[in-house]
Amino acid sequence: MLEILLDATVRAGTPILFATLGAIINERAGIINLGIEGLMLIGALAGFAGTQASGSLLIGVVAAFVAALLAGSIHGFITVQLRGNQIVSGLALTMFGIGITALFGRSMVGLTIAGFERVAIPGLSGLPLIGKAFFNQDLLIYFSFFLVVAIALFFYRTRWGLALRTVGENPAAADTCGVPVILTRFLAVAIGSGIVGIGGAYLSLATTPMWIENMTAGRGWIAVALVIFASWSSYRALAGAYLFGGITAMQLRFQAMGTTVSVHILQMMPYFFTILVLVISTIRLQKGASQQPENLGQPYDREDRK
Amino acid sequence: MSNLLQIKNIRKTFPGVVALDTISLSIARGEIHTLLGENGAGKSTLMNVLTGLYRPDRGEILLDGVSIQLNSPRDSLAMGIGMVHQHFMLVSAHTVFENILLALEGVPNFYSRRTYRQKVQKVLDAFELDLDLDSPVWKLSIGAQQWIELIKLLVRDCRLLILDEPTAVLTPQESARLFQVLTRLRDQGKSILFISHKMREVMEISDRVTVLKKGRSLVSLSRGEYDESRLASLMIGEDQIPMWIKPACKYEQLALEIKNLSARNDRGLADLDNFNMKLYRGQILGVAGVAGNGQKALAEVLTGLKEASSGRILAEGRDITNSTARSSYIAGIAHIPEDRKSIGIAPDMTVGDNLIMKNFASRAFRRWIFQDRAAIRRNASAKINEFAIKAGPDGNPVRYLSGGNIQKVIIARELSEKPAVLVALYPTRGLDIGSAEYVHKVIIDGANQGMSTILISEDLDELLKLSDQIVVMFRGRLVGCVDPQATTREEIGLLMSGEVQS
């Protein structure tokens, strides 16, 4: 029972995990991205269409990454190069994503593909309790484990990672050290957006291998909240995403058991917890536990006189 | 000596402002060249042109006789031009190691942590700096941050080092140490461009001085060709500086008493730690200290912008720390804030509106629920005349005024209600000498009429000149109390560094 619940937790948490990791890369470079929901939808549709057309899941994932990267580049260009308002641009990106996927997704409705299959890791998958949940999963989930560690190492053990964090904290300091601020910020937005797209593709290639209009159902917004909950750390993003995965898995379980509690109340739980998490992490922020990039949301203009 | 860098007829304008008109100067190899000028003369703008942050509209920069284009800080660094900025270019959330690592050249993307930590540690050891590599920069003293900023340059092997008012945040002892290092670098053949408006330092360290005034380079003089009075008259013109006569404080009536006051900052650390102080009627109490040692918190608690976590404030014997009397007491306090543009004024509103911000609801400025525009205008022109504010056309937003005139608007507003206590936080920072003198006059006039002033400043000359008594703050505590007539700059400096207590 617990084993099944844990397995469902990981599977429900993974799309949110990818989205949160991508958003963390954006925000670490100082750019708020409220377009996560739209990017996930674009990734979901591009991933499904790519696989449907080619028959290859890998091509589907790459298509999702590239499509979301391109869509995210619009946000990057507006906020980094043109120094536009990040909130407005992000919201526009979400609406753009919802609209364009509804339009181009119409022909995909009802089609099916062969989604990701489970691949057991010999030895580890036999572990009691966690073996099945963590080591008998599909390749995208293994990739998400890799990404969590890789992003942490990138931030804290590489020079590029240091440059990325510096443009988010104090772009003027980065500039005077010779770091190309505009390019760094733009690339962070583009690549982060691409990773968000993979989160969307997980929904259409693994969770339910088909395209359903608006299939992200607000998961992008949960990711936006989780970035704060995770204090911009990829390890805590993993914990946060699985917390939400767990709540989702549990409410599905309750539904399946046929409780008398209304389905709508149960479906509300993940979003209710989003609000709770925001309250808790905002209180923590105010108490000074923050890792929030100092220049988050601030455009950088070299000749701005302060 | 041959010239390392030559600047010819540089001009730089910002929308509505000519920051640099025509600037020409040359810097030789192995010299310390000082740029002297009042605020607004264009010193910092020129520096930002040299470091590639600003692009000049016109003019030429020659390095080793070859014309160069500086399009970004990257270009400047590649040419060996580096700068210590007035507002530090440090990432406060990052560690000492990370800040220095970013400035190092040729670090591979996947660098070896051990090798580079050793490298950075070696540099710190060479300057006898005892700093923890893993400590985030915000935890360090301002003085230590200044050193890190300098080390960021020295690890890059720059040929020309530019320092923008580096001693503003240092104690006199720390400044002396900095000068030793600079002299050593000069003797190694490096060129140093030094910006300051402290005459004492200019006389001590410069090989050559260039005076800037209103965006023009007036003259370059070598050591021996100038003295203090010559430079002063070049810098501010021929105006006579009047001296104001300060009344002696009688110490009769206690205006304000602060007992064991503590306050915390956003990070939960103590900004004020068991702070005790007494202020008498008509007294000018100077508060000295290196910036960031709790002065701002003191001003904010007194003016009601911040809550005290413990301790008591007594106004004329009444406890007003957390009582309902607090708001009426705060009404009797005038506040000249540190950051005049962001909390002193509403930049986009007119001079007239800014002047009545403290008492906009008073009967004098309203008729029923509507503003009395005529009365507001009358008040504005009266204040503009009284305080000699250059306010520009009627209805001009305050942000178009110069720093000195903005400060006058704030002072005119704050003093309009005849306050009992004035809390002035760095009131002359960034002002030219004429405006600074005016601020001094207002404070002394106020003292004559019984107003008590808490004067928080980092300019020791200003404190020594105005104060009846000087207290020194270090890490949120009061570490000393000296008589300005009997003390020395060295004594105050030692107290500021926290090394001794009196």
Short mmCIF file of N, CA and C in Angstrom, two decimals, chain B residues 4 10 34 43 66 146 152 162 175 186 200 229 232 234 301 319 325 345 388 395 397 419 439 467 493:
data_model
loop_
_atom_site.label_atom_id
_atom_site.label_comp_id
_atom_site.label_asym_id
_atom_site.label_seq_id
_atom_site.Cartn_x
_atom_site.Cartn_y
_atom_site.Cartn_z
N LEU B 4 50.77 56.81 -19.49
CA LEU B 4 50.09 55.54 -19.69
C LEU B 4 48.76 55.79 -20.40
N ILE B 10 36.77 64.58 -23.53
CA ILE B 10 35.65 63.67 -23.33
C ILE B 10 34.39 64.45 -22.96
N THR B 34 45.41 62.38 -8.49
CA THR B 34 44.15 62.59 -7.78
C THR B 34 43.21 63.45 -8.60
N LYS B 43 33.36 63.61 -11.42
CA LYS B 43 34.42 62.63 -11.13
C LYS B 43 33.96 61.20 -11.39
N VAL B 66 47.96 54.85 -28.11
CA VAL B 66 47.08 54.28 -29.13
C VAL B 66 45.63 54.53 -28.73
N GLN B 146 35.81 46.72 1.71
CA GLN B 146 36.64 47.60 0.88
C GLN B 146 37.92 46.86 0.45
N LYS B 152 40.03 42.24 -5.50
CA LYS B 152 39.47 41.83 -6.79
C LYS B 152 40.24 42.46 -7.94
N ILE B 162 41.74 52.49 -10.45
CA ILE B 162 40.93 53.66 -10.16
C ILE B 162 40.23 53.43 -8.83
N SER B 175 42.59 53.86 6.64
CA SER B 175 42.99 54.68 5.50
C SER B 175 44.50 54.73 5.38
N ARG B 186 52.40 51.97 -6.41
CA ARG B 186 52.94 53.00 -7.27
C ARG B 186 54.43 52.75 -7.52
N ARG B 200 42.92 66.67 3.14
CA ARG B 200 44.02 66.09 3.91
C ARG B 200 44.67 64.94 3.15
N SER B 229 45.16 75.69 0.08
CA SER B 229 44.26 76.82 -0.18
C SER B 229 44.11 77.05 -1.69
N ALA B 232 41.64 74.48 -2.87
CA ALA B 232 40.29 74.80 -2.40
C ALA B 232 39.67 75.91 -3.23
N LEU B 234 40.48 76.74 -6.27
CA LEU B 234 40.21 76.25 -7.62
C LEU B 234 38.91 75.45 -7.66
N VAL B 301 14.66 54.23 14.81
CA VAL B 301 13.89 53.98 16.04
C VAL B 301 13.40 55.31 16.59
N ASP B 319 8.09 58.20 29.52
CA ASP B 319 8.43 57.00 28.75
C ASP B 319 7.54 56.96 27.51
N ALA B 325 1.67 57.84 23.37
CA ALA B 325 2.27 59.17 23.24
C ALA B 325 3.32 59.18 22.14
N ILE B 345 11.95 62.37 -0.12
CA ILE B 345 11.01 63.12 -0.94
C ILE B 345 10.17 62.17 -1.78
N ALA B 388 16.62 79.75 -0.03
CA ALA B 388 17.38 79.95 -1.27
C ALA B 388 17.45 78.67 -2.10
N GLY B 395 5.91 74.30 -10.38
CA GLY B 395 5.38 72.97 -10.67
C GLY B 395 6.44 71.97 -11.12
N PRO B 397 8.92 68.97 -10.85
CA PRO B 397 9.07 67.84 -9.93
C PRO B 397 10.41 67.92 -9.20
N PRO B 419 10.56 71.84 15.23
CA PRO B 419 10.70 70.60 15.98
C PRO B 419 11.56 70.77 17.24
N VAL B 439 23.67 73.87 5.42
CA VAL B 439 23.09 72.90 6.35
C VAL B 439 23.65 73.13 7.76
N SER B 467 29.73 69.79 16.85
CA SER B 467 29.16 69.11 18.01
C SER B 467 29.57 69.73 19.33
N GLY B 493 39.17 57.77 15.81
CA GLY B 493 39.42 56.67 14.88
C GLY B 493 39.57 55.34 15.61
#
